[in-house]
Short mmCIF file of C-alpha atoms and ligand atoms in Angstrom, two decimals:
data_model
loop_
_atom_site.label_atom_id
_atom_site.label_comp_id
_atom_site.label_asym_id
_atom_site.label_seq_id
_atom_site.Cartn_x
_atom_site.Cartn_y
_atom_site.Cartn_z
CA UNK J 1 57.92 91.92 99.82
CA UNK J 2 58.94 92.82 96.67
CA UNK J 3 61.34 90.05 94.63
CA UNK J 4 63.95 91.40 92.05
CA UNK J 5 65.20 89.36 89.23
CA UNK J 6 68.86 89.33 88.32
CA UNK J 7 68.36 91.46 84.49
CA UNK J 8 71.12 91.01 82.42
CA UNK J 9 70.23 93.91 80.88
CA UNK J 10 72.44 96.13 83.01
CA UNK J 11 75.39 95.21 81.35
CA UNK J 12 76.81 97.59 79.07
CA UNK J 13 78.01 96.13 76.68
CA UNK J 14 76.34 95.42 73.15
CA UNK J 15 77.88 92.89 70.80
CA UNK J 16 77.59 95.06 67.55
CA UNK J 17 78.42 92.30 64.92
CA UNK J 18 75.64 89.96 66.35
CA UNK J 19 73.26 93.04 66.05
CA UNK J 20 74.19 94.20 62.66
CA UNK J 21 70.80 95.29 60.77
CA UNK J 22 68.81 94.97 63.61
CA UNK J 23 67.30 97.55 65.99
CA UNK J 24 68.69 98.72 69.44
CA UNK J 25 67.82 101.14 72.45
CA UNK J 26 70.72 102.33 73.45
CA UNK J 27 71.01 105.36 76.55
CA UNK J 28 73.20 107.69 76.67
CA UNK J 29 74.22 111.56 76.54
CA UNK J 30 74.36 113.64 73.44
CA UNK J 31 78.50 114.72 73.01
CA UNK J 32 78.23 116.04 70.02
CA UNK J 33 75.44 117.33 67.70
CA UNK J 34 76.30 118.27 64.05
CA UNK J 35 72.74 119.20 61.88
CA UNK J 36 73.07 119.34 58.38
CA UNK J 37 70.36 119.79 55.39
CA UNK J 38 69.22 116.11 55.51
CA UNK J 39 69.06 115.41 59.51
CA UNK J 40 72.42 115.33 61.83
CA UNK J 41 75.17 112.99 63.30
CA UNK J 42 74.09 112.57 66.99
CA UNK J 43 77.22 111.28 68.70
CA UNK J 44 76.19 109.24 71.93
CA UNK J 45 77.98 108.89 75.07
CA UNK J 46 77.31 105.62 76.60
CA UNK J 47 79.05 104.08 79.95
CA UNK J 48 81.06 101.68 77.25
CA UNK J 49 80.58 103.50 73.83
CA UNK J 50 81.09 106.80 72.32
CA UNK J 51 78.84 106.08 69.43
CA UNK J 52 78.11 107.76 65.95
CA UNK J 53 74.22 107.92 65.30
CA UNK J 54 72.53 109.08 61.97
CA UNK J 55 69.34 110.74 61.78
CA UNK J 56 67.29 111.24 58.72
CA UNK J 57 65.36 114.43 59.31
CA UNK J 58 62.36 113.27 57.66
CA UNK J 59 62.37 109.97 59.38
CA UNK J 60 62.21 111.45 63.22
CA UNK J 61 59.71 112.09 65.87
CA UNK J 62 62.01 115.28 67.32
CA UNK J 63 63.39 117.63 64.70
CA UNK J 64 67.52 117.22 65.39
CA UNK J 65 67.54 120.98 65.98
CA UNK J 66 65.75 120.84 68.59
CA UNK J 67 67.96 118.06 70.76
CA UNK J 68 71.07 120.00 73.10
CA UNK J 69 74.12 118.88 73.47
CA UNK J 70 74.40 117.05 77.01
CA UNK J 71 70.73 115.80 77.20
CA UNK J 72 70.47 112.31 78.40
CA UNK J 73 68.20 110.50 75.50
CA UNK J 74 67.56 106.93 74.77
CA UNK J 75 68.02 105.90 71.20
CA UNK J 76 66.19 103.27 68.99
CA UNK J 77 67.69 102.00 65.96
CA UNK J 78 69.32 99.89 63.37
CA UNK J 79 72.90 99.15 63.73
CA UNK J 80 75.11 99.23 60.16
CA UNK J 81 78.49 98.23 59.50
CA UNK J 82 80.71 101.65 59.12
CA UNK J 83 84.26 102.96 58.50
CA UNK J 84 84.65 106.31 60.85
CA UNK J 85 87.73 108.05 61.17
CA UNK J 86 86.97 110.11 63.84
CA UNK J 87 89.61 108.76 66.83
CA UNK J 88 87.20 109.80 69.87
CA UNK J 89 84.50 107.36 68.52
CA UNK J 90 84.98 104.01 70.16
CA UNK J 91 83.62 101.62 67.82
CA UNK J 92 84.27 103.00 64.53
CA UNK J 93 83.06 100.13 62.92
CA UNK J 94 79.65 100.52 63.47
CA UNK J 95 76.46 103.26 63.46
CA UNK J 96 73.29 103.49 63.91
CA UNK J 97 70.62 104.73 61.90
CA UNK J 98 68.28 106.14 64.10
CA UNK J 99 64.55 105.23 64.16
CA UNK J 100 63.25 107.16 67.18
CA UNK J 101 64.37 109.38 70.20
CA UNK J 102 63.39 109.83 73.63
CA UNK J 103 64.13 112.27 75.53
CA UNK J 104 64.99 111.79 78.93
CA UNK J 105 66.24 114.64 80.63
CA UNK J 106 67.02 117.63 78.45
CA UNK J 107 70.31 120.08 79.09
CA UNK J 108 69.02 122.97 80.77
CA UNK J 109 71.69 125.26 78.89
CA UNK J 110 70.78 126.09 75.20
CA UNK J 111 75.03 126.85 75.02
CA UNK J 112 77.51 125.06 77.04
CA UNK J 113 80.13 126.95 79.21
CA UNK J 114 83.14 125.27 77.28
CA UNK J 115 82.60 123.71 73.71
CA UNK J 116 83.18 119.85 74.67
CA UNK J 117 82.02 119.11 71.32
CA UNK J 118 85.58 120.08 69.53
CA UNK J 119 88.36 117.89 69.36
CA UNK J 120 90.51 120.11 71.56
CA UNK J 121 89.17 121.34 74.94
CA UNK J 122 90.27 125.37 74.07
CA UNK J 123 89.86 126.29 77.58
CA UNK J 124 92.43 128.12 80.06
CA UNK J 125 93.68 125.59 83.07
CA UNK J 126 91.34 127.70 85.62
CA UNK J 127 87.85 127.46 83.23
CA UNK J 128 89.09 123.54 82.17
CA UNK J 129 89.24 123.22 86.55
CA UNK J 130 85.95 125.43 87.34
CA UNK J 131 83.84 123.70 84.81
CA UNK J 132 85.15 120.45 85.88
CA UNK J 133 81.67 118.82 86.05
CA UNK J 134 81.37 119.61 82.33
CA UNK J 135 85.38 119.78 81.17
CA UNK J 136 85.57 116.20 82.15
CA UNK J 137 83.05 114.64 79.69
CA UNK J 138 85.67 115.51 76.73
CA UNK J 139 86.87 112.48 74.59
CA UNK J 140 90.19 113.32 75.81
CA UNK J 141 90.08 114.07 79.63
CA UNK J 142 87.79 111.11 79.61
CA UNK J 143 90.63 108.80 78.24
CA UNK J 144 93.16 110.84 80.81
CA UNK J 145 91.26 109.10 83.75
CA UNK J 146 90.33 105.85 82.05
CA UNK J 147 94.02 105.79 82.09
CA UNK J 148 94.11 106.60 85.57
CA UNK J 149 91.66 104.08 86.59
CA UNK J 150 93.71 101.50 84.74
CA UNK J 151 96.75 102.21 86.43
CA UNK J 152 95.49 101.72 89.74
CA UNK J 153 93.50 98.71 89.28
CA UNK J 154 96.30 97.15 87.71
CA UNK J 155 98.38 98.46 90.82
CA UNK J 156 96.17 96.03 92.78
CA UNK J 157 95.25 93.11 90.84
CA UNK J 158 99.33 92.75 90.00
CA UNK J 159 100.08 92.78 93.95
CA UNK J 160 97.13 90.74 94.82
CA UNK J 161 98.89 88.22 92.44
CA UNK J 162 101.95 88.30 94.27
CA UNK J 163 100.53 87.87 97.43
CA UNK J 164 100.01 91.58 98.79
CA UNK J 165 96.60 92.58 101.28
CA UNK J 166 95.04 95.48 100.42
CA UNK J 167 94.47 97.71 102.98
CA UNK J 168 92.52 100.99 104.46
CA UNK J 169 94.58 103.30 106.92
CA UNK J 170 93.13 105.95 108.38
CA UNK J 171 93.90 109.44 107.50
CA UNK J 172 92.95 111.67 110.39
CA UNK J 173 96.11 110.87 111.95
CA UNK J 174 97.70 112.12 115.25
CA UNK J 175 101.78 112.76 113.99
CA UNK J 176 103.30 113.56 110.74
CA UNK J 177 104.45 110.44 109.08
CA UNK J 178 107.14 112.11 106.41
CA UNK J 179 108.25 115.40 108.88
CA UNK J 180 108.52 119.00 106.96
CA UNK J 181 106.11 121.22 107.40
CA UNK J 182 103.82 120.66 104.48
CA UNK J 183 101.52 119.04 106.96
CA UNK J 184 97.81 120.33 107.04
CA UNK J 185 96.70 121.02 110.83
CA UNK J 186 93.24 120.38 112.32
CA UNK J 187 90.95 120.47 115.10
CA UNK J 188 89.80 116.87 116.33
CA UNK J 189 87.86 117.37 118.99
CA UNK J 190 89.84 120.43 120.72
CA UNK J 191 92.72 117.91 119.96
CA UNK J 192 95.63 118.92 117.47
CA UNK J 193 95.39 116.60 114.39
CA UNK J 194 96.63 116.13 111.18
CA UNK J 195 95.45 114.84 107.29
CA UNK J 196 97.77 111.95 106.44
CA UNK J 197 100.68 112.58 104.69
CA UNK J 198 101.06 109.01 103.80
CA UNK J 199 100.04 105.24 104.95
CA UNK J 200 103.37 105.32 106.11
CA UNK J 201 102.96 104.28 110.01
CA UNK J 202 100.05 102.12 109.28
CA UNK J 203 101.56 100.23 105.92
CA UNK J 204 104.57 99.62 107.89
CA UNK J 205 102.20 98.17 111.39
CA UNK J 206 100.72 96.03 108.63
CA UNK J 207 103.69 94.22 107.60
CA UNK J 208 103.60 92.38 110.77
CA UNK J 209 99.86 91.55 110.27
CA UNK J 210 99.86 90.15 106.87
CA UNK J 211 103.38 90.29 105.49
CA UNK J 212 102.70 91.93 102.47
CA UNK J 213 100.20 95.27 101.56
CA UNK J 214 98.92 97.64 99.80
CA UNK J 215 97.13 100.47 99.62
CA UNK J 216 95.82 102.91 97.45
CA UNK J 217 94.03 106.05 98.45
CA UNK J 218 93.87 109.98 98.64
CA UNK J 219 97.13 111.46 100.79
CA UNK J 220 97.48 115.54 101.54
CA UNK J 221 100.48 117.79 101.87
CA UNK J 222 100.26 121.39 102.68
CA UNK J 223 102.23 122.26 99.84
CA UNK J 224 102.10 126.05 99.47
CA UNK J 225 103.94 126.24 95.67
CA UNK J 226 102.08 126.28 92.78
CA UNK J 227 104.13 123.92 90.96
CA UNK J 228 103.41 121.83 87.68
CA UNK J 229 104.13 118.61 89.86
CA UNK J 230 102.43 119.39 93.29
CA UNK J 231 98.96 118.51 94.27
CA UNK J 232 97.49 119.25 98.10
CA UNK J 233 95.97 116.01 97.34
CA UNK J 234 97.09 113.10 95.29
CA UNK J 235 96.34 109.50 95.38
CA UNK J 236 99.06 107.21 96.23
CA UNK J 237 99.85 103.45 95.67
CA UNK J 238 101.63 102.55 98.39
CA UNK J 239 103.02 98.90 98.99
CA UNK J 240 105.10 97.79 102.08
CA UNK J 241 106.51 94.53 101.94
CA UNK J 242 108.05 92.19 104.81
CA UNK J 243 110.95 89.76 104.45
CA UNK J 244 112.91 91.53 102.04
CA UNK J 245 116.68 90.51 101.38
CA UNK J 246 117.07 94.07 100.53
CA UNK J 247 115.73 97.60 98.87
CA UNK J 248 116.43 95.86 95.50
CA UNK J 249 113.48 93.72 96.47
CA UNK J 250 111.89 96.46 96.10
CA UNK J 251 113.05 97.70 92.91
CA UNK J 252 112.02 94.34 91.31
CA UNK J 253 108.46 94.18 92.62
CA UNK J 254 107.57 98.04 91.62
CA UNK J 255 109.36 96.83 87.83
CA UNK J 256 106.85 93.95 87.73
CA UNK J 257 103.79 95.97 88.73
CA UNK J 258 105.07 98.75 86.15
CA UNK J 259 105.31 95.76 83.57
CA UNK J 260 101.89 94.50 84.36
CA UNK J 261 100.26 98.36 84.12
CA UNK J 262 101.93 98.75 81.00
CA UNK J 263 100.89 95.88 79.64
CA UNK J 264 97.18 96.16 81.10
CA UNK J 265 97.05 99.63 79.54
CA UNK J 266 98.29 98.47 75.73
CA UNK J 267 95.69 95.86 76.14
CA UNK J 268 92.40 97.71 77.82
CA UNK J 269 93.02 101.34 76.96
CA UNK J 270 94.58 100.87 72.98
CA UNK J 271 91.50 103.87 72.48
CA UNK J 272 92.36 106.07 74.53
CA UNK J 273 96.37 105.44 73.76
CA UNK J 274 95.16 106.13 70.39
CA UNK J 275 92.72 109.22 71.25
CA UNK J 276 96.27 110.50 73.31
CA UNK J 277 98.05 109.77 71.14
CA UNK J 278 100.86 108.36 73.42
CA UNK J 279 103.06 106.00 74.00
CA UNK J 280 103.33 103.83 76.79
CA UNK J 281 106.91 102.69 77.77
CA UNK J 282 107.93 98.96 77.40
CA UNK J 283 110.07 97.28 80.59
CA UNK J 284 112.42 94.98 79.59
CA UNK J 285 115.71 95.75 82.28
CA UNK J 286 115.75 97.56 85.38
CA UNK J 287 118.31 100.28 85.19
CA UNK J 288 119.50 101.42 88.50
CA UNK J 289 122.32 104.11 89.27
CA UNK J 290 123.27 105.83 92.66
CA UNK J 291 122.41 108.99 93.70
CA UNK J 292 126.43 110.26 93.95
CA UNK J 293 127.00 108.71 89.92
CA UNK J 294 124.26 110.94 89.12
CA UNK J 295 125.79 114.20 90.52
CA UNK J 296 129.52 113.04 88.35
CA UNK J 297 127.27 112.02 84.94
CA UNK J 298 125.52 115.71 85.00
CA UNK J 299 129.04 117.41 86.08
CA UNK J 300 131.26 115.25 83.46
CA UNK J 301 128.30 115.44 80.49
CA UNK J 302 126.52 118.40 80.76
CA UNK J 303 129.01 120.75 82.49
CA UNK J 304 126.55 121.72 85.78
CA UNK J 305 127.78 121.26 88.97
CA UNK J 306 125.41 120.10 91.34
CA UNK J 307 128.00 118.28 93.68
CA UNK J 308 127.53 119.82 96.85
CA UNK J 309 123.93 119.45 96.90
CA UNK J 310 122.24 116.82 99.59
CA UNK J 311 119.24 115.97 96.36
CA UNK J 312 118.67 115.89 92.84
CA UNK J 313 117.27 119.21 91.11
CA UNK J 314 114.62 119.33 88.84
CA UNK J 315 117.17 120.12 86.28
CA UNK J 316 119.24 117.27 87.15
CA UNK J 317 116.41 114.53 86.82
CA UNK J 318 115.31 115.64 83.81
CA UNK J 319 119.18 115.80 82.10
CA UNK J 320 119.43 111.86 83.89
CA UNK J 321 116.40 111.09 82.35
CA UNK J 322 117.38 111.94 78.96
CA UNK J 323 121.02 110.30 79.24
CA UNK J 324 119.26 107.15 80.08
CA UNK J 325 116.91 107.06 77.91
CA UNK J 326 119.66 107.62 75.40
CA UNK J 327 122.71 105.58 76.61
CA UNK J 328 121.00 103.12 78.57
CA UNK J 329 117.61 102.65 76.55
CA UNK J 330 114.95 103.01 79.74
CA UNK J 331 112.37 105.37 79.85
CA UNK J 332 112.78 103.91 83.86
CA UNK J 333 115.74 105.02 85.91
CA UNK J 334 116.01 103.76 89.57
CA UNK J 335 118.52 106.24 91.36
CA UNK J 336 119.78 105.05 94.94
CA UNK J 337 121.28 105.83 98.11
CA UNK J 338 119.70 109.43 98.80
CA UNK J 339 121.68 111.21 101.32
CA UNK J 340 120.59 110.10 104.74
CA UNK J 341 119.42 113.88 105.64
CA UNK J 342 116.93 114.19 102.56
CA UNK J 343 115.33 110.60 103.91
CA UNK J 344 112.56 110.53 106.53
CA UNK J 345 113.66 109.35 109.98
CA UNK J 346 112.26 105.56 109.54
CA UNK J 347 114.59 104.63 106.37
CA UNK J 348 117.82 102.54 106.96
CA UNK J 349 121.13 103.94 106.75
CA UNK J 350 123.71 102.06 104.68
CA UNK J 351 126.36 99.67 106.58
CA UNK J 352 128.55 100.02 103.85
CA UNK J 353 128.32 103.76 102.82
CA UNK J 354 127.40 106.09 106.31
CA UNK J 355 125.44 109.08 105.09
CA UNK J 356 123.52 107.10 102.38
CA UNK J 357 120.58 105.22 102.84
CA UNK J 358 119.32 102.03 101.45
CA UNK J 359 116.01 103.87 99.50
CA UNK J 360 115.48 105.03 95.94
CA UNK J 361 113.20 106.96 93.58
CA UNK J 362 112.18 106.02 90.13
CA UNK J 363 112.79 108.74 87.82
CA UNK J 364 110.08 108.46 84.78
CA UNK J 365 110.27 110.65 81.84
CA UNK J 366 112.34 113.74 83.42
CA UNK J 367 109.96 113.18 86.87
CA UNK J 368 110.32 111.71 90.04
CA UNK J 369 107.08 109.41 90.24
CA UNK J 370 108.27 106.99 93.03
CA UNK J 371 110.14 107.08 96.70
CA UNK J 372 110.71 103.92 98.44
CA UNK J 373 113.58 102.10 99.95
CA UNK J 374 114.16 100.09 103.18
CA UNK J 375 113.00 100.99 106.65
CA UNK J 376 114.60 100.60 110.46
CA UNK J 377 112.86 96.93 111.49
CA UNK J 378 114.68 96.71 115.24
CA UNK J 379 112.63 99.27 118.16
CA UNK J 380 116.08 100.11 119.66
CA UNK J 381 117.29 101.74 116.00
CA UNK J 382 114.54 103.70 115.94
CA UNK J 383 114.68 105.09 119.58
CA UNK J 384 118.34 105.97 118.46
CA UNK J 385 117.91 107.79 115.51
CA UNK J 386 114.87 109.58 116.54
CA UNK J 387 116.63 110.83 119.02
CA UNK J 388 119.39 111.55 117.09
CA UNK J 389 117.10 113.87 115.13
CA UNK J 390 116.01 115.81 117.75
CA UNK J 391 112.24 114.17 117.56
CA UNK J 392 110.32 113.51 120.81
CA UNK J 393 110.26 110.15 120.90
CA UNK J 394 106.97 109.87 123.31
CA UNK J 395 104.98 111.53 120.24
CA UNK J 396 105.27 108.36 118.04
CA UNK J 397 104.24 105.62 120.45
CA UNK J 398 101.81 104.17 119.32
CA UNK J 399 103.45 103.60 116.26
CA UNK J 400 106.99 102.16 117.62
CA UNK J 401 104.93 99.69 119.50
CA UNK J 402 105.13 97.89 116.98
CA UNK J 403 108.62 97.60 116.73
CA UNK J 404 108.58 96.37 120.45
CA UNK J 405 106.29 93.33 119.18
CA UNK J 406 108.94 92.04 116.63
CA UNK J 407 108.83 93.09 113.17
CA UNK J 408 110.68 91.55 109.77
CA UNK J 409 113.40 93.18 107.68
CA UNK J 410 110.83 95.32 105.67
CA UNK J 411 110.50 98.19 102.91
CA UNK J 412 107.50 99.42 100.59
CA UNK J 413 107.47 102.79 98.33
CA UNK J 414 104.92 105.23 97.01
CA UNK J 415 103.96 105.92 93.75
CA UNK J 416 101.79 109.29 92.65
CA UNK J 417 99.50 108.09 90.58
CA UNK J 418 98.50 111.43 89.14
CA UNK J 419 102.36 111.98 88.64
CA UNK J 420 102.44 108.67 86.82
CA UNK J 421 99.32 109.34 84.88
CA UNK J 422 100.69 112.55 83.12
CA UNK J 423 104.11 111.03 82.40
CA UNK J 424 101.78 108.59 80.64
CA UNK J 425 99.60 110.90 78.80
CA UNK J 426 102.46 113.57 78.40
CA UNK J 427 100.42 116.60 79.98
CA UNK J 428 102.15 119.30 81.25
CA UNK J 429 100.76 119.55 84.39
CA UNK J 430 100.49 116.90 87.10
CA UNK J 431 97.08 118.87 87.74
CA UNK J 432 95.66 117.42 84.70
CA UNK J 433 95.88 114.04 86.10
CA UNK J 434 93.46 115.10 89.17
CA UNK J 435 89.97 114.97 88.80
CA UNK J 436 89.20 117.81 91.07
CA UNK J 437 92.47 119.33 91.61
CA UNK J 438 93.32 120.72 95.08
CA UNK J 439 96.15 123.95 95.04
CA UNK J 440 96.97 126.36 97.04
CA UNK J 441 93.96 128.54 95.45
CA UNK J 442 91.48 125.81 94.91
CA UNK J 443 88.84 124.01 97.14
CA UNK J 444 86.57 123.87 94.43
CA UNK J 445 84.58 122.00 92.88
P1 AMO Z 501 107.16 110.78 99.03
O1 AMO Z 501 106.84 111.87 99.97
O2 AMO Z 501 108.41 110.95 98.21
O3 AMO Z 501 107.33 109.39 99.81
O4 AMO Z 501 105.95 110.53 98.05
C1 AMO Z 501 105.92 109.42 97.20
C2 AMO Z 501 105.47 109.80 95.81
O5 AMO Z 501 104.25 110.53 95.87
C3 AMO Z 501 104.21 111.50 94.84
N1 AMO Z 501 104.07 112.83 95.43
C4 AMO Z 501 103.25 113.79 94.96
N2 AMO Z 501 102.43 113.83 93.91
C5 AMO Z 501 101.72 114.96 93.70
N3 AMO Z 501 101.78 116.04 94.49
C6 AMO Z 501 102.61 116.04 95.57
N4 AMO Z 501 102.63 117.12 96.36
C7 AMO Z 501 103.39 114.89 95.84
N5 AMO Z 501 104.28 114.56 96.80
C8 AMO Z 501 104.69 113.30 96.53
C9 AMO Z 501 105.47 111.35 94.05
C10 AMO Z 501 106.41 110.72 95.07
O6 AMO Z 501 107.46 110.02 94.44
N6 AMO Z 501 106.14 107.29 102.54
C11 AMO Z 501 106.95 107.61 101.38
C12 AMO Z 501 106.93 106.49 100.37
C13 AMO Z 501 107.59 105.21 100.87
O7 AMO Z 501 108.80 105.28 101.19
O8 AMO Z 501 106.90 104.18 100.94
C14 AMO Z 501 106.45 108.89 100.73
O9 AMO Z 501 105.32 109.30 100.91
O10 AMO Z 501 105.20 110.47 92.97
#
């Protein structure tokens, strides 16, 4: 039997003004290595620090021209009060003067692939995605998914506030939640299956289990563009929510989880905001506009005439976008009532307006980064309209049983977080936003 004790030690974090001229180890990776006449700055990457280090050449036990970028070394020395500039070094107000180095495990690679060491990543898209192991320890695609990782926590802790479960669906599924065909097919077992397109069945069975959920995990669509806003595989924060008056429900909870991400972000991530050098949007209204007003503001304003069509083009979101930002001052446009054709099969129509449903998407910074809207609650609706649609009713059983048990007046949306994170971060492709970005041309790595 061997007894462990609990070692504070593995925390991460070092309070520098209690340690000021006194000596440290410190672990970490060497980012960047600049040797000059008199010894080098050895910037260290740490889990919580990206740290500026001085070494006096003649004051060493390994000559700094000798260290590689990348190696893993730990670091013994005094900590001193300092003013740094440089935005990717997180503190700036302190350094250390090294005593002593160990290394730990060297770089095997006298020259890196990519040069992570400048303050922009020079690299074509393909080389930034194929040396994604190495791509991903620069300053700034570090902050892109610190960002990330923000955003979805927050997701979560802001729901579990309000009362939401989280949950885990599966996502070797046996039918097509959101219909189309950008469905990827596989073999279960000599059985036909499919890779989720969404929680959608499962949120929804969930409402009658615990009222209100969420969920946040990797979804896949067969997409076969190579668009700047497509992924084969994204994450999405999904929440599904029972007893709701209406869709605006809705609306309101996915402004006060925005809110709460925004303000979580300003709060935990003001380096990397700074590194990004971005600017996260501030919620103070909820703007909301139907889908048919949009269609008249881009005809009467900008002169295109998009009437006839059944959903918003690219073109279109990105002109609405811009009027509200300017006439209506959000950053955050809710438009409503999508024709009932463009909605999958389990939305509710409207009562008051027959060919519109009650659903929405949030429109963020020319992009659409949310669906959601109300669903069918009542087994008998949902019999009707699949039918209606020409599905095969038999296929979905297992789902609609649930319908049969009794379920509340319900609704939930989806929200891509990688689409969200490069609205955020202003990148100009939502690929940027994945860590290991699947397209139609990439499995790898
Ligand atoms: P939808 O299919 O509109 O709705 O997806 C919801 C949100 O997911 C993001 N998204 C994508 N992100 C990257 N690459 C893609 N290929 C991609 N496709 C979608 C977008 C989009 O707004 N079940 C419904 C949601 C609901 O009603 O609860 C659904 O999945 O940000």
């Amino acid at each position: 039997m061997q007894e462990i004790q609990l070692d504070e030690k593995i925390l991460s974090k070092i309070d520098f003004k209690a340690n000021e001229e006194k000596d440290i180890t410190i672990t970490g990776m060497i980012q960047n290595l600049r040797v000059l006449g008199w010894g080098a700055f050895l910037i260290l990457r740490t889990p919580e620090y990206t740290l500026q280090t001085i070494i006096d050449k003649n004051n060493i036990n390994i000559p700094p021209d000798e260290l590689l970028v990348e190696s893993t070394v730990s670091i013994t020395g005094t900590v001193k009060p300092a003013t740094i500039k440089d935005k990717a070094l997180n503190p700036r107000d302190y350094e250390i003067h090294v005593k002593s180095i160990e290394i730990i495990a060297a770089s095997a690679l006298k020259e890196l692939p990519a040069d992570t060491t400048k303050k922009e990543l020079n690299v074509h898209l393909d080389t930034k995605f194929d040396l994604r192991p190495l791509t991903l320890r620069h300053p700034r695609e570090r902050a892109i998914f610190r960002i990330a990782s923000t955003i979805a926590r927050e997701f979560g802790d802001a729901l579990g506030r309000l009362g939401f479960t989280q949950i885990y669906s599966p996502k070797l599924v046996a039918s097509g939640a959101e219909g189309g065909a950008n469905i990827f097919k596989m073999d279960y077992f000599g059985r036909e299956a499919y890779l989720a397109q969404s929680p959608q069945f499962y949120k929804q069975m969930m409402v009658g289990v615990y009222g209100r959920v969420f969920e946040v995990a990797p979804v896949f669509r067969a997409e076969k563009h190579d668009t700047s806003r497509h992924l084969n595989e994204y994450i999405s924060l999904d929440l599904e929510m029972g007893y709701i008056k209406d869709f605006y429900d809705l609306i309101k909870v996915e402004s006060l989880v925005l809110k709460s991400i925004f303000e979580k972000l300003e709060s935990n991530c003001a380096h990397e905001i700074e590194l990004l050098d971005i600017e996260i949007p501030k919620i103070d209204k909820i703007v909301t506009i139907k889908f048919k007003e949009v269609h008249e503001i881009i005809f009467n304003e900008f002169k295109k005439d998009y009437r006839a069509e059944k959903d918003l083009a690219p073109e279109e979101e990105k002109l609405i976008c811009q009027y509200s930002k300017e006439n209506w001052g959000s950053e955050l446009l809710f438009v409503t009532h999508y024709p009932s054709e463009k909605r999958p099969f389990y939305t509710l129509d409207d009562p008051d307006d027959p060919g519109y449903t009650c659903s929405f998407d949030l429109l963020f910074r020319n992009v659409e980064i949310t669906t959601g809207g109300q669903r069918l609650h009542v087994y008998d609706d949902y019999v009707k309209k699949m039918t209606s649609l020409g599905m095969n009713v038999n296929n979905f059983e297992s789902y609609l049983q649930t319908f049969k048990f009794g379920m509340p007046p319900h609704g939930g949306l989806g929200l891509g977080l990688e689409r969200l994170t490069s609205q955020i971060c202003g990148l100009a492709n939502v690929k940027e936003a994945s860590l290991f970005p699947r397209d139609i041309n990439r499995l790898e790595p």
